[in-house]
Amino acid sequence: MKPRKPGPASITLVVLIALGAIIYAASIVWTEILWYRQMSATRVILTQWGAHIGLFAVGFLAATAMVYCAMAYAYRHRASSVRGETSAALRGYQEALEPVRRVAFWAVALFFGFTNGARLATEWQTLLQFLNSSSFGQVDPQFGLDISFFVFVLPALKVLVSFLMTVTSIGLVASIVVSYLYGTMRLTPRPHASKHARLQSGIMAACLSLFIAAHYWLGRYELLTQDSGSIHGALYSDINATLPAYSILAAVSALVAVLFVVAAFRGTWRLPVTGVAVTVIAALVLGGAYPALVQQFRVRPNQRSFESPYIQRNIDATLAAYGLENLDYQTNYDAATTASAGQFDNETLTSQVRLLDPKVITKTVQQLQQSRLYYGFNSGMKVDRYNVGGERRDTVISVRELNLSGLSAEQQTWVNQHTVYTHGYGAIAAYGNQLTSDGLPSYWEQSVPSIGEMGDYEERVYFSPNAPDYSIVGAPEGAEPQELDYPDDTAVGGQVSTTFTGNGGPSVGNVWNKLLYSIKFGSTDLFFSSQTNEASQILYDRDPLQRVAKVAPYLTLEQSAYPAVVDMDDDASTPKRLVWVVDAYTTTNNYPYAQHEALSDATVDSQSTEIGQYVQANKINYMRNSVKAVVDAYDGSVRLFRWDESDPILRTWEKIYPGSVESMSAISGDLMSHLRYPEDMFKVQRNLLATYHVTDAAGFYSGGDRWRLAEETSTYGGASSTKATERVDAAGNPVAPPTALQPPYYLTMQMPGQDSAEFSLTSVFVPGGGGEGRREAMAGFLAVDSETGNTAGQVREGYGKLRLLALPSSTTVPGPGQVQNKYDSDEKIATQLNLLNQADSTVIRGNLLTLPVGGGLLYVQPVYVQGTGSASYPVLRSVLTAFGDKVGFAPTLEESLRQLVADDGGSSRAPAAPANPSPDDGTQSGATAPSTDASAQLTQAVHDAAQAMRDADAAMSKSDWAAYGQAQTRLREALSRAEAAQSALGAAGTPTSSPSPSASPSAEPQSGS
């Protein structure tokens, strides 16, 4: 019976399935090409795909050919008949296999070809770097080889040897199985192999032995990059025991390869089997037991003297690999602990102290500058500096991004989400060191549209970390705008509309592209929408970090981008641009002797709780901030600027992607003034300097001067607020909030020996060690000069200079934890904060800043108060300061600093109230009556404060700002009376309790709210 031919329906179905598969593949592949083409970065994706495809093809063909030829050769030289007890079983297997033998052979070969090809393709970066490697100009201390050998050549050789070992092993096993199945090789009654089987297995085993020898030989060099133990790199036992053992094992493996070749032609397996046994025993003895014995009985009793040369190698390499070799290290910094009169009466000092904590005030800015619910400041506030009218301003800045979750349910339509609400609008900027009289940020750029001193700039924000997944924008010239630009009560319909005019995304002006993107985003609305036209573009992949990661896949990126309003070409006649700046790093894990760091550990602190997703490798032992990337917030264009001209890893990637990175000379002066030292780089460096500030091998080994990073003392509301008793264990007992590392802080400050106060990044160390008895005094203070200057194409001299102050072990300068304890235990401070931190309000302590001032170290911490309502936000109410053993607490920084040098010895406590005379009738003592009066005054003041809070909230809900201001005045007056009454009670020795206010203090909104 002839097989039936496929009918028209079957053919149609197959064609439709094939067509659907092609279109679906195009929605993945072609849309990527369109995106890269629009970014002028087509070479990037084609190089990446070409490397993947090329390596996969090489691996696939090599592995498939090896496995198939090994099986085919064994089958071709099969025995004509099978003898022995197992002959019947083998014949049964042969008969079952024969009908599908060819298919089975190809299936096995293709399977291993695919898996090995795919594995080889993942190493595309390693092999491209090998083919385009650049010299480091430095050699390792053991072999005298250029560092590039370990970074570029050795990893590629390891990949190649590993691939050949794997493929040869699979081919050898496959040939043995086929030879056994077809009778050319048997195990019983005694092992025997035919001539052809013997030749095949012997030569393949010889090749495998040679690859094993190469593996051992490369292992000698890998010792220098190993990360076992607390000190990384090759130590005494590695150099004097393991390295010779690897050399011997490589020679033995090469000799065994020769024995396999001899056995293949002479027909005896005794010599190679003996050689394999010797190799295994030698590997156990020389590679394992001997180094362990040397370590146990020779090194451990004399570890300090034996390991010192190798520890010194580790120290020198680590400092070089992480850019720490030029550290300005000032030992035994004798910090003053007593402030003298007038020491803090310095306008320059007070202007340097940043009172706005970006983490805390984000909610305040959200409430007062949001304008509409579909805007948000979800990327938070960032610290920067601006030059306005010749005046340098320390600034906190944020971008008003689009927030689609703020739309009501009836507004959540496809048209609104993807064609109407397409962008955010503008930036807000506030003085970092100035506030309003109500404790609010003092803005110098605000509102929608922007009002302030920033100058003329493109305010529309189409690209940001929290932008929608995609938007359809653009229209022919003269068409009616359909995108909401910004709300305006005076405009028709209460809003101003606009049309995107940039080149921000691929075209969806034709049916083919619309179809592909409809499939890509799973939206039929996109395909059938009449909102699109011949000029429409689709904007997607809008996170600045994502865009940089796609055009430069070899870079590790900072965990967050920061915004800046800059003139990209120093042309005053053109509007400035709102851009996102991204710090990018080149890294490797193969720098000889350098200490390895896990980015997931080194970059995590109380504010960054997890590692960023755009990381090439978590484990590294070399890091350079080699690229500054800039992403335009309007059109999404990405520019990469070379920041480290000498980095060999970047030079290697520039050979792979020529022309993708611009020279530093292309950086405008205005953009240069907003670049800075990257935070993640600093975190890794400070983590290392906790140990590697000791550069002498003997002192390093003893570890007596090791430090650790200070723990966070700030609070940000919720479970980690000052209401620590709200956290309880399983038994209901109050527990403290979990500890985390204090983050580094950007601020303007002047280190000892520095000519002027500069924009800097700082961190604090306390003595190392564990257990409950560990000290929390100050051990070290680290700052890096982060000021880049404002000269086009030229970095300011001094930028990147790391300065470390080490305090003597006998120091009495308190660390952050001890300062926080002083604040908590001070009677006046505790009383006032407890008064504010009642059930309906929360005290939030901002960042605890440390500044080297007056020969000592000054601590400054802003204190905010926030209510519990949904519309509440933090308001700065007080400033805590500390110098030595003195603390200050006042509504302003100037008042708080004056308390550190008060005539009564600097105590922050208020002077005791004078004793009142006893009544004439003598019915009560001189202390009781004032105590009773003060208690009544305190109760009344608290009730008045609570009523003022309620009145303020009611006035704000009605937008009655006159009544709101009056309530705020009454609130401040009531709090002052409560503080005075509390001080009087403390002087009289009377314990107090007070009712809690029923509402939170608020603050007057600024214009633009």
JSON list of C-alpha atoms in Angstrom, two decimals, residues 778-960:
[
{"chain": "A", "resi": 778, "resn": "MET", "atom": "CA", "xyz": [36.85, 55.40, 66.39]},
{"chain": "A", "resi": 779, "resn": "ALA", "atom": "CA", "xyz": [39.75, 53.54, 64.72]},
{"chain": "A", "resi": 780, "resn": "GLY", "atom": "CA", "xyz": [40.03, 55.18, 61.32]},
{"chain": "A", "resi": 781, "resn": "PHE", "atom": "CA", "xyz": [38.43, 57.73, 59.03]},
{"chain": "A", "resi": 782, "resn": "LEU", "atom": "CA", "xyz": [38.61, 57.34, 55.24]},
{"chain": "A", "resi": 783, "resn": "ALA", "atom": "CA", "xyz": [37.82, 59.98, 52.64]},
{"chain": "A", "resi": 784, "resn": "VAL", "atom": "CA", "xyz": [38.37, 60.18, 48.90]},
{"chain": "A", "resi": 785, "resn": "ASP", "atom": "CA", "xyz": [38.54, 63.42, 46.97]},
{"chain": "A", "resi": 786, "resn": "SER", "atom": "CA", "xyz": [35.53, 63.19, 44.66]},
{"chain": "A", "resi": 787, "resn": "GLU", "atom": "CA", "xyz": [35.80, 66.61, 43.03]},
{"chain": "A", "resi": 788, "resn": "THR", "atom": "CA", "xyz": [36.47, 66.28, 39.30]},
{"chain": "A", "resi": 789, "resn": "GLY", "atom": "CA", "xyz": [36.72, 69.98, 38.45]},
{"chain": "A", "resi": 790, "resn": "ASN", "atom": "CA", "xyz": [35.01, 71.80, 35.59]},
{"chain": "A", "resi": 791, "resn": "THR", "atom": "CA", "xyz": [37.61, 71.81, 32.83]},
{"chain": "A", "resi": 792, "resn": "ALA", "atom": "CA", "xyz": [36.50, 70.13, 29.61]},
{"chain": "A", "resi": 793, "resn": "GLY", "atom": "CA", "xyz": [38.31, 66.86, 28.97]},
{"chain": "A", "resi": 794, "resn": "GLN", "atom": "CA", "xyz": [40.56, 67.18, 32.01]},
{"chain": "A", "resi": 795, "resn": "VAL", "atom": "CA", "xyz": [40.15, 65.80, 35.51]},
{"chain": "A", "resi": 796, "resn": "ARG", "atom": "CA", "xyz": [41.09, 68.09, 38.37]},
{"chain": "A", "resi": 797, "resn": "GLU", "atom": "CA", "xyz": [44.41, 67.29, 40.03]},
{"chain": "A", "resi": 798, "resn": "GLY", "atom": "CA", "xyz": [43.76, 65.60, 43.33]},
{"chain": "A", "resi": 799, "resn": "TYR", "atom": "CA", "xyz": [40.65, 63.74, 42.21]},
{"chain": "A", "resi": 800, "resn": "GLY", "atom": "CA", "xyz": [40.59, 60.15, 43.48]},
{"chain": "A", "resi": 801, "resn": "LYS", "atom": "CA", "xyz": [43.12, 60.76, 46.25]},
{"chain": "A", "resi": 802, "resn": "LEU", "atom": "CA", "xyz": [42.35, 58.44, 49.14]},
{"chain": "A", "resi": 803, "resn": "ARG", "atom": "CA", "xyz": [43.23, 59.76, 52.59]},
{"chain": "A", "resi": 804, "resn": "LEU", "atom": "CA", "xyz": [43.08, 57.61, 55.70]},
{"chain": "A", "resi": 805, "resn": "LEU", "atom": "CA", "xyz": [43.38, 58.85, 59.26]},
{"chain": "A", "resi": 806, "resn": "ALA", "atom": "CA", "xyz": [44.30, 56.14, 61.76]},
{"chain": "A", "resi": 807, "resn": "LEU", "atom": "CA", "xyz": [43.62, 56.97, 65.39]},
{"chain": "A", "resi": 808, "resn": "PRO", "atom": "CA", "xyz": [45.85, 55.51, 68.12]},
{"chain": "A", "resi": 809, "resn": "SER", "atom": "CA", "xyz": [44.50, 52.47, 69.94]},
{"chain": "A", "resi": 810, "resn": "SER", "atom": "CA", "xyz": [44.33, 54.51, 73.15]},
{"chain": "A", "resi": 811, "resn": "THR", "atom": "CA", "xyz": [41.99, 57.03, 71.56]},
{"chain": "A", "resi": 812, "resn": "THR", "atom": "CA", "xyz": [38.97, 58.31, 73.42]},
{"chain": "A", "resi": 813, "resn": "VAL", "atom": "CA", "xyz": [37.29, 59.55, 70.25]},
{"chain": "A", "resi": 814, "resn": "PRO", "atom": "CA", "xyz": [33.94, 57.73, 70.19]},
{"chain": "A", "resi": 815, "resn": "GLY", "atom": "CA", "xyz": [32.80, 55.73, 67.19]},
{"chain": "A", "resi": 816, "resn": "PRO", "atom": "CA", "xyz": [29.31, 56.09, 65.67]},
{"chain": "A", "resi": 817, "resn": "GLY", "atom": "CA", "xyz": [27.84, 53.48, 68.02]},
{"chain": "A", "resi": 818, "resn": "GLN", "atom": "CA", "xyz": [29.21, 55.21, 71.09]},
{"chain": "A", "resi": 819, "resn": "VAL", "atom": "CA", "xyz": [27.98, 58.58, 69.86]},
{"chain": "A", "resi": 820, "resn": "GLN", "atom": "CA", "xyz": [24.53, 57.13, 69.35]},
{"chain": "A", "resi": 821, "resn": "ASN", "atom": "CA", "xyz": [24.66, 55.78, 72.90]},
{"chain": "A", "resi": 822, "resn": "LYS", "atom": "CA", "xyz": [25.56, 59.24, 74.19]},
{"chain": "A", "resi": 823, "resn": "TYR", "atom": "CA", "xyz": [22.53, 60.66, 72.43]},
{"chain": "A", "resi": 824, "resn": "ASP", "atom": "CA", "xyz": [20.26, 57.94, 73.82]},
{"chain": "A", "resi": 825, "resn": "SER", "atom": "CA", "xyz": [21.53, 58.29, 77.38]},
{"chain": "A", "resi": 826, "resn": "ASP", "atom": "CA", "xyz": [21.48, 62.08, 77.55]},
{"chain": "A", "resi": 827, "resn": "GLU", "atom": "CA", "xyz": [18.53, 63.09, 79.70]},
{"chain": "A", "resi": 828, "resn": "LYS", "atom": "CA", "xyz": [17.47, 66.14, 77.74]},
{"chain": "A", "resi": 829, "resn": "ILE", "atom": "CA", "xyz": [17.81, 64.44, 74.37]},
{"chain": "A", "resi": 830, "resn": "ALA", "atom": "CA", "xyz": [16.01, 61.29, 75.47]},
{"chain": "A", "resi": 831, "resn": "THR", "atom": "CA", "xyz": [13.19, 63.29, 77.04]},
{"chain": "A", "resi": 832, "resn": "GLN", "atom": "CA", "xyz": [12.60, 65.46, 74.00]},
{"chain": "A", "resi": 833, "resn": "LEU", "atom": "CA", "xyz": [12.77, 62.55, 71.55]},
{"chain": "A", "resi": 834, "resn": "ASN", "atom": "CA", "xyz": [10.46, 60.44, 73.67]},
{"chain": "A", "resi": 835, "resn": "LEU", "atom": "CA", "xyz": [8.01, 63.33, 73.75]},
{"chain": "A", "resi": 836, "resn": "LEU", "atom": "CA", "xyz": [8.02, 63.49, 69.96]},
{"chain": "A", "resi": 837, "resn": "ASN", "atom": "CA", "xyz": [8.19, 59.73, 69.47]},
{"chain": "A", "resi": 838, "resn": "GLN", "atom": "CA", "xyz": [4.73, 58.96, 70.78]},
{"chain": "A", "resi": 839, "resn": "ALA", "atom": "CA", "xyz": [2.08, 56.68, 69.31]},
{"chain": "A", "resi": 840, "resn": "ASP", "atom": "CA", "xyz": [1.04, 59.15, 66.61]},
{"chain": "A", "resi": 841, "resn": "SER", "atom": "CA", "xyz": [4.46, 60.32, 65.49]},
{"chain": "A", "resi": 842, "resn": "THR", "atom": "CA", "xyz": [7.87, 58.82, 64.81]},
{"chain": "A", "resi": 843, "resn": "VAL", "atom": "CA", "xyz": [11.34, 60.21, 65.30]},
{"chain": "A", "resi": 844, "resn": "ILE", "atom": "CA", "xyz": [13.71, 59.45, 62.42]},
{"chain": "A", "resi": 845, "resn": "ARG", "atom": "CA", "xyz": [17.42, 59.96, 62.86]},
{"chain": "A", "resi": 846, "resn": "GLY", "atom": "CA", "xyz": [19.12, 60.85, 59.62]},
{"chain": "A", "resi": 847, "resn": "ASN", "atom": "CA", "xyz": [22.62, 60.05, 58.41]},
{"chain": "A", "resi": 848, "resn": "LEU", "atom": "CA", "xyz": [25.29, 60.38, 61.09]},
{"chain": "A", "resi": 849, "resn": "LEU", "atom": "CA", "xyz": [27.96, 62.44, 59.32]},
{"chain": "A", "resi": 850, "resn": "THR", "atom": "CA", "xyz": [31.56, 62.55, 60.49]},
{"chain": "A", "resi": 851, "resn": "LEU", "atom": "CA", "xyz": [33.81, 65.51, 59.66]},
{"chain": "A", "resi": 852, "resn": "PRO", "atom": "CA", "xyz": [37.43, 66.19, 60.62]},
{"chain": "A", "resi": 853, "resn": "VAL", "atom": "CA", "xyz": [37.14, 69.63, 62.23]},
{"chain": "A", "resi": 854, "resn": "GLY", "atom": "CA", "xyz": [39.36, 71.57, 64.61]},
{"chain": "A", "resi": 855, "resn": "GLY", "atom": "CA", "xyz": [41.91, 68.80, 64.90]},
{"chain": "A", "resi": 856, "resn": "GLY", "atom": "CA", "xyz": [39.22, 66.33, 65.94]},
{"chain": "A", "resi": 857, "resn": "LEU", "atom": "CA", "xyz": [36.18, 64.54, 64.56]},
{"chain": "A", "resi": 858, "resn": "LEU", "atom": "CA", "xyz": [32.77, 66.17, 64.64]},
{"chain": "A", "resi": 859, "resn": "TYR", "atom": "CA", "xyz": [29.53, 64.20, 64.38]},
{"chain": "A", "resi": 860, "resn": "VAL", "atom": "CA", "xyz": [26.37, 65.75, 62.97]},
{"chain": "A", "resi": 861, "resn": "GLN", "atom": "CA", "xyz": [22.98, 64.00, 62.72]},
{"chain": "A", "resi": 862, "resn": "PRO", "atom": "CA", "xyz": [19.70, 65.58, 61.64]},
{"chain": "A", "resi": 863, "resn": "VAL", "atom": "CA", "xyz": [16.56, 64.52, 63.53]},
{"chain": "A", "resi": 864, "resn": "TYR", "atom": "CA", "xyz": [13.22, 64.34, 61.70]},
{"chain": "A", "resi": 865, "resn": "VAL", "atom": "CA", "xyz": [9.68, 63.84, 62.95]},
{"chain": "A", "resi": 866, "resn": "GLN", "atom": "CA", "xyz": [7.00, 62.11, 60.91]},
{"chain": "A", "resi": 867, "resn": "GLY", "atom": "CA", "xyz": [3.35, 61.41, 61.62]},
{"chain": "A", "resi": 868, "resn": "THR", "atom": "CA", "xyz": [1.57, 58.13, 61.06]},
{"chain": "A", "resi": 869, "resn": "GLY", "atom": "CA", "xyz": [-1.03, 59.24, 58.53]},
{"chain": "A", "resi": 870, "resn": "SER", "atom": "CA", "xyz": [-0.89, 58.25, 54.88]},
{"chain": "A", "resi": 871, "resn": "ALA", "atom": "CA", "xyz": [-0.05, 61.84, 53.92]},
{"chain": "A", "resi": 872, "resn": "SER", "atom": "CA", "xyz": [2.60, 62.33, 56.60]},
{"chain": "A", "resi": 873, "resn": "TYR", "atom": "CA", "xyz": [6.21, 63.06, 55.80]},
{"chain": "A", "resi": 874, "resn": "PRO", "atom": "CA", "xyz": [9.44, 63.75, 57.71]},
{"chain": "A", "resi": 875, "resn": "VAL", "atom": "CA", "xyz": [10.21, 67.29, 58.87]},
{"chain": "A", "resi": 876, "resn": "LEU", "atom": "CA", "xyz": [13.58, 68.27, 60.30]},
{"chain": "A", "resi": 877, "resn": "ARG", "atom": "CA", "xyz": [13.09, 69.39, 63.89]},
{"chain": "A", "resi": 878, "resn": "SER", "atom": "CA", "xyz": [16.52, 69.21, 65.54]},
{"chain": "A", "resi": 879, "resn": "VAL", "atom": "CA", "xyz": [20.23, 68.64, 64.96]},
{"chain": "A", "resi": 880, "resn": "LEU", "atom": "CA", "xyz": [22.39, 66.39, 67.09]},
{"chain": "A", "resi": 881, "resn": "THR", "atom": "CA", "xyz": [26.14, 67.03, 67.28]},
{"chain": "A", "resi": 882, "resn": "ALA", "atom": "CA", "xyz": [29.02, 65.47, 69.18]},
{"chain": "A", "resi": 883, "resn": "PHE", "atom": "CA", "xyz": [32.69, 66.27, 69.69]},
{"chain": "A", "resi": 884, "resn": "GLY", "atom": "CA", "xyz": [34.74, 64.19, 72.09]},
{"chain": "A", "resi": 885, "resn": "ASP", "atom": "CA", "xyz": [32.51, 63.42, 75.07]},
{"chain": "A", "resi": 886, "resn": "LYS", "atom": "CA", "xyz": [30.25, 66.44, 74.57]},
{"chain": "A", "resi": 887, "resn": "VAL", "atom": "CA", "xyz": [26.93, 66.39, 72.74]},
{"chain": "A", "resi": 888, "resn": "GLY", "atom": "CA", "xyz": [24.68, 69.12, 71.43]},
{"chain": "A", "resi": 889, "resn": "PHE", "atom": "CA", "xyz": [20.95, 69.10, 70.67]},
{"chain": "A", "resi": 890, "resn": "ALA", "atom": "CA", "xyz": [19.12, 72.12, 69.28]},
{"chain": "A", "resi": 891, "resn": "PRO", "atom": "CA", "xyz": [16.69, 73.16, 66.55]},
{"chain": "A", "resi": 892, "resn": "THR", "atom": "CA", "xyz": [19.54, 74.50, 64.39]},
{"chain": "A", "resi": 893, "resn": "LEU", "atom": "CA", "xyz": [23.06, 73.39, 63.60]},
{"chain": "A", "resi": 894, "resn": "GLU", "atom": "CA", "xyz": [24.56, 76.64, 64.87]},
{"chain": "A", "resi": 895, "resn": "GLU", "atom": "CA", "xyz": [22.86, 76.33, 68.25]},
{"chain": "A", "resi": 896, "resn": "SER", "atom": "CA", "xyz": [23.79, 72.67, 68.56]},
{"chain": "A", "resi": 897, "resn": "LEU", "atom": "CA", "xyz": [27.46, 73.43, 67.81]},
{"chain": "A", "resi": 898, "resn": "ARG", "atom": "CA", "xyz": [27.51, 76.22, 70.42]},
{"chain": "A", "resi": 899, "resn": "GLN", "atom": "CA", "xyz": [26.44, 73.70, 73.05]},
{"chain": "A", "resi": 900, "resn": "LEU", "atom": "CA", "xyz": [29.63, 71.72, 72.44]},
{"chain": "A", "resi": 901, "resn": "VAL", "atom": "CA", "xyz": [31.67, 74.60, 73.89]},
{"chain": "A", "resi": 902, "resn": "ALA", "atom": "CA", "xyz": [29.16, 75.97, 76.42]},
{"chain": "A", "resi": 903, "resn": "ASP", "atom": "CA", "xyz": [30.50, 77.75, 79.48]},
{"chain": "A", "resi": 904, "resn": "ASP", "atom": "CA", "xyz": [29.08, 75.09, 81.81]},
{"chain": "A", "resi": 905, "resn": "GLY", "atom": "CA", "xyz": [31.49, 72.53, 80.38]},
{"chain": "A", "resi": 906, "resn": "GLY", "atom": "CA", "xyz": [29.72, 71.78, 77.18]},
{"chain": "A", "resi": 907, "resn": "SER", "atom": "CA", "xyz": [26.87, 69.66, 78.54]},
{"chain": "A", "resi": 908, "resn": "SER", "atom": "CA", "xyz": [23.82, 69.66, 76.39]},
{"chain": "A", "resi": 909, "resn": "ARG", "atom": "CA", "xyz": [21.57, 69.56, 79.42]},
{"chain": "A", "resi": 910, "resn": "ALA", "atom": "CA", "xyz": [19.64, 72.69, 80.29]},
{"chain": "A", "resi": 911, "resn": "PRO", "atom": "CA", "xyz": [20.67, 74.44, 83.52]},
{"chain": "A", "resi": 912, "resn": "ALA", "atom": "CA", "xyz": [18.66, 73.49, 86.59]},
{"chain": "A", "resi": 913, "resn": "ALA", "atom": "CA", "xyz": [15.73, 75.72, 87.48]},
{"chain": "A", "resi": 914, "resn": "PRO", "atom": "CA", "xyz": [16.33, 77.98, 90.50]},
{"chain": "A", "resi": 915, "resn": "ALA", "atom": "CA", "xyz": [14.79, 76.77, 93.74]},
{"chain": "A", "resi": 916, "resn": "ASN", "atom": "CA", "xyz": [11.54, 78.51, 94.68]},
{"chain": "A", "resi": 917, "resn": "PRO", "atom": "CA", "xyz": [11.09, 79.74, 98.28]},
{"chain": "A", "resi": 918, "resn": "SER", "atom": "CA", "xyz": [8.79, 77.78, 100.53]},
{"chain": "A", "resi": 919, "resn": "PRO", "atom": "CA", "xyz": [5.27, 79.10, 101.12]},
{"chain": "A", "resi": 920, "resn": "ASP", "atom": "CA", "xyz": [4.79, 81.23, 104.25]},
{"chain": "A", "resi": 921, "resn": "ASP", "atom": "CA", "xyz": [2.49, 78.68, 105.82]},
{"chain": "A", "resi": 922, "resn": "GLY", "atom": "CA", "xyz": [5.22, 76.03, 105.61]},
{"chain": "A", "resi": 923, "resn": "THR", "atom": "CA", "xyz": [2.79, 73.35, 104.50]},
{"chain": "A", "resi": 924, "resn": "GLN", "atom": "CA", "xyz": [5.08, 72.04, 101.74]},
{"chain": "A", "resi": 925, "resn": "SER", "atom": "CA", "xyz": [8.76, 71.85, 100.97]},
{"chain": "A", "resi": 926, "resn": "GLY", "atom": "CA", "xyz": [10.56, 74.09, 98.52]},
{"chain": "A", "resi": 927, "resn": "ALA", "atom": "CA", "xyz": [10.71, 71.29, 95.91]},
{"chain": "A", "resi": 928, "resn": "THR", "atom": "CA", "xyz": [7.18, 69.97, 95.91]},
{"chain": "A", "resi": 929, "resn": "ALA", "atom": "CA", "xyz": [5.33, 73.04, 94.76]},
{"chain": "A", "resi": 930, "resn": "PRO", "atom": "CA", "xyz": [7.54, 73.77, 91.74]},
{"chain": "A", "resi": 931, "resn": "SER", "atom": "CA", "xyz": [7.43, 70.11, 90.84]},
{"chain": "A", "resi": 932, "resn": "THR", "atom": "CA", "xyz": [3.65, 70.08, 90.92]},
{"chain": "A", "resi": 933, "resn": "ASP", "atom": "CA", "xyz": [3.46, 73.28, 88.85]},
{"chain": "A", "resi": 934, "resn": "ALA", "atom": "CA", "xyz": [5.93, 71.95, 86.28]},
{"chain": "A", "resi": 935, "resn": "SER", "atom": "CA", "xyz": [4.06, 68.68, 85.94]},
{"chain": "A", "resi": 936, "resn": "ALA", "atom": "CA", "xyz": [0.82, 70.52, 85.27]},
{"chain": "A", "resi": 937, "resn": "GLN", "atom": "CA", "xyz": [2.58, 72.78, 82.78]},
{"chain": "A", "resi": 938, "resn": "LEU", "atom": "CA", "xyz": [4.02, 69.75, 80.97]},
{"chain": "A", "resi": 939, "resn": "THR", "atom": "CA", "xyz": [0.62, 68.06, 80.75]},
{"chain": "A", "resi": 940, "resn": "GLN", "atom": "CA", "xyz": [-1.00, 71.22, 79.42]},
{"chain": "A", "resi": 941, "resn": "ALA", "atom": "CA", "xyz": [1.80, 71.79, 76.90]},
{"chain": "A", "resi": 942, "resn": "VAL", "atom": "CA", "xyz": [1.50, 68.25, 75.53]},
{"chain": "A", "resi": 943, "resn": "HIS", "atom": "CA", "xyz": [-2.26, 68.60, 75.18]},
{"chain": "A", "resi": 944, "resn": "ASP", "atom": "CA", "xyz": [-1.79, 71.94, 73.41]},
{"chain": "A", "resi": 945, "resn": "ALA", "atom": "CA", "xyz": [0.76, 70.38, 71.05]},
{"chain": "A", "resi": 946, "resn": "ALA", "atom": "CA", "xyz": [-1.60, 67.52, 70.23]},
{"chain": "A", "resi": 947, "resn": "GLN", "atom": "CA", "xyz": [-4.42, 69.94, 69.50]},
{"chain": "A", "resi": 948, "resn": "ALA", "atom": "CA", "xyz": [-2.14, 72.04, 67.31]},
{"chain": "A", "resi": 949, "resn": "MET", "atom": "CA", "xyz": [-1.15, 68.94, 65.35]},
{"chain": "A", "resi": 950, "resn": "ARG", "atom": "CA", "xyz": [-4.78, 68.00, 64.79]},
{"chain": "A", "resi": 951, "resn": "ASP", "atom": "CA", "xyz": [-5.59, 71.55, 63.71]},
{"chain": "A", "resi": 952, "resn": "ALA", "atom": "CA", "xyz": [-2.65, 71.56, 61.29]},
{"chain": "A", "resi": 953, "resn": "ASP", "atom": "CA", "xyz": [-3.76, 68.30, 59.67]},
{"chain": "A", "resi": 954, "resn": "ALA", "atom": "CA", "xyz": [-7.33, 69.55, 59.36]},
{"chain": "A", "resi": 955, "resn": "ALA", "atom": "CA", "xyz": [-6.15, 72.82, 57.82]},
{"chain": "A", "resi": 956, "resn": "MET", "atom": "CA", "xyz": [-3.91, 71.03, 55.35]},
{"chain": "A", "resi": 957, "resn": "SER", "atom": "CA", "xyz": [-6.73, 68.72, 54.24]},
{"chain": "A", "resi": 958, "resn": "LYS", "atom": "CA", "xyz": [-8.79, 71.88, 53.45]},
{"chain": "A", "resi": 959, "resn": "SER", "atom": "CA", "xyz": [-5.83, 73.69, 51.85]},
{"chain": "A", "resi": 960, "resn": "ASP", "atom": "CA", "xyz": [-6.34, 76.48, 54.41]}
]
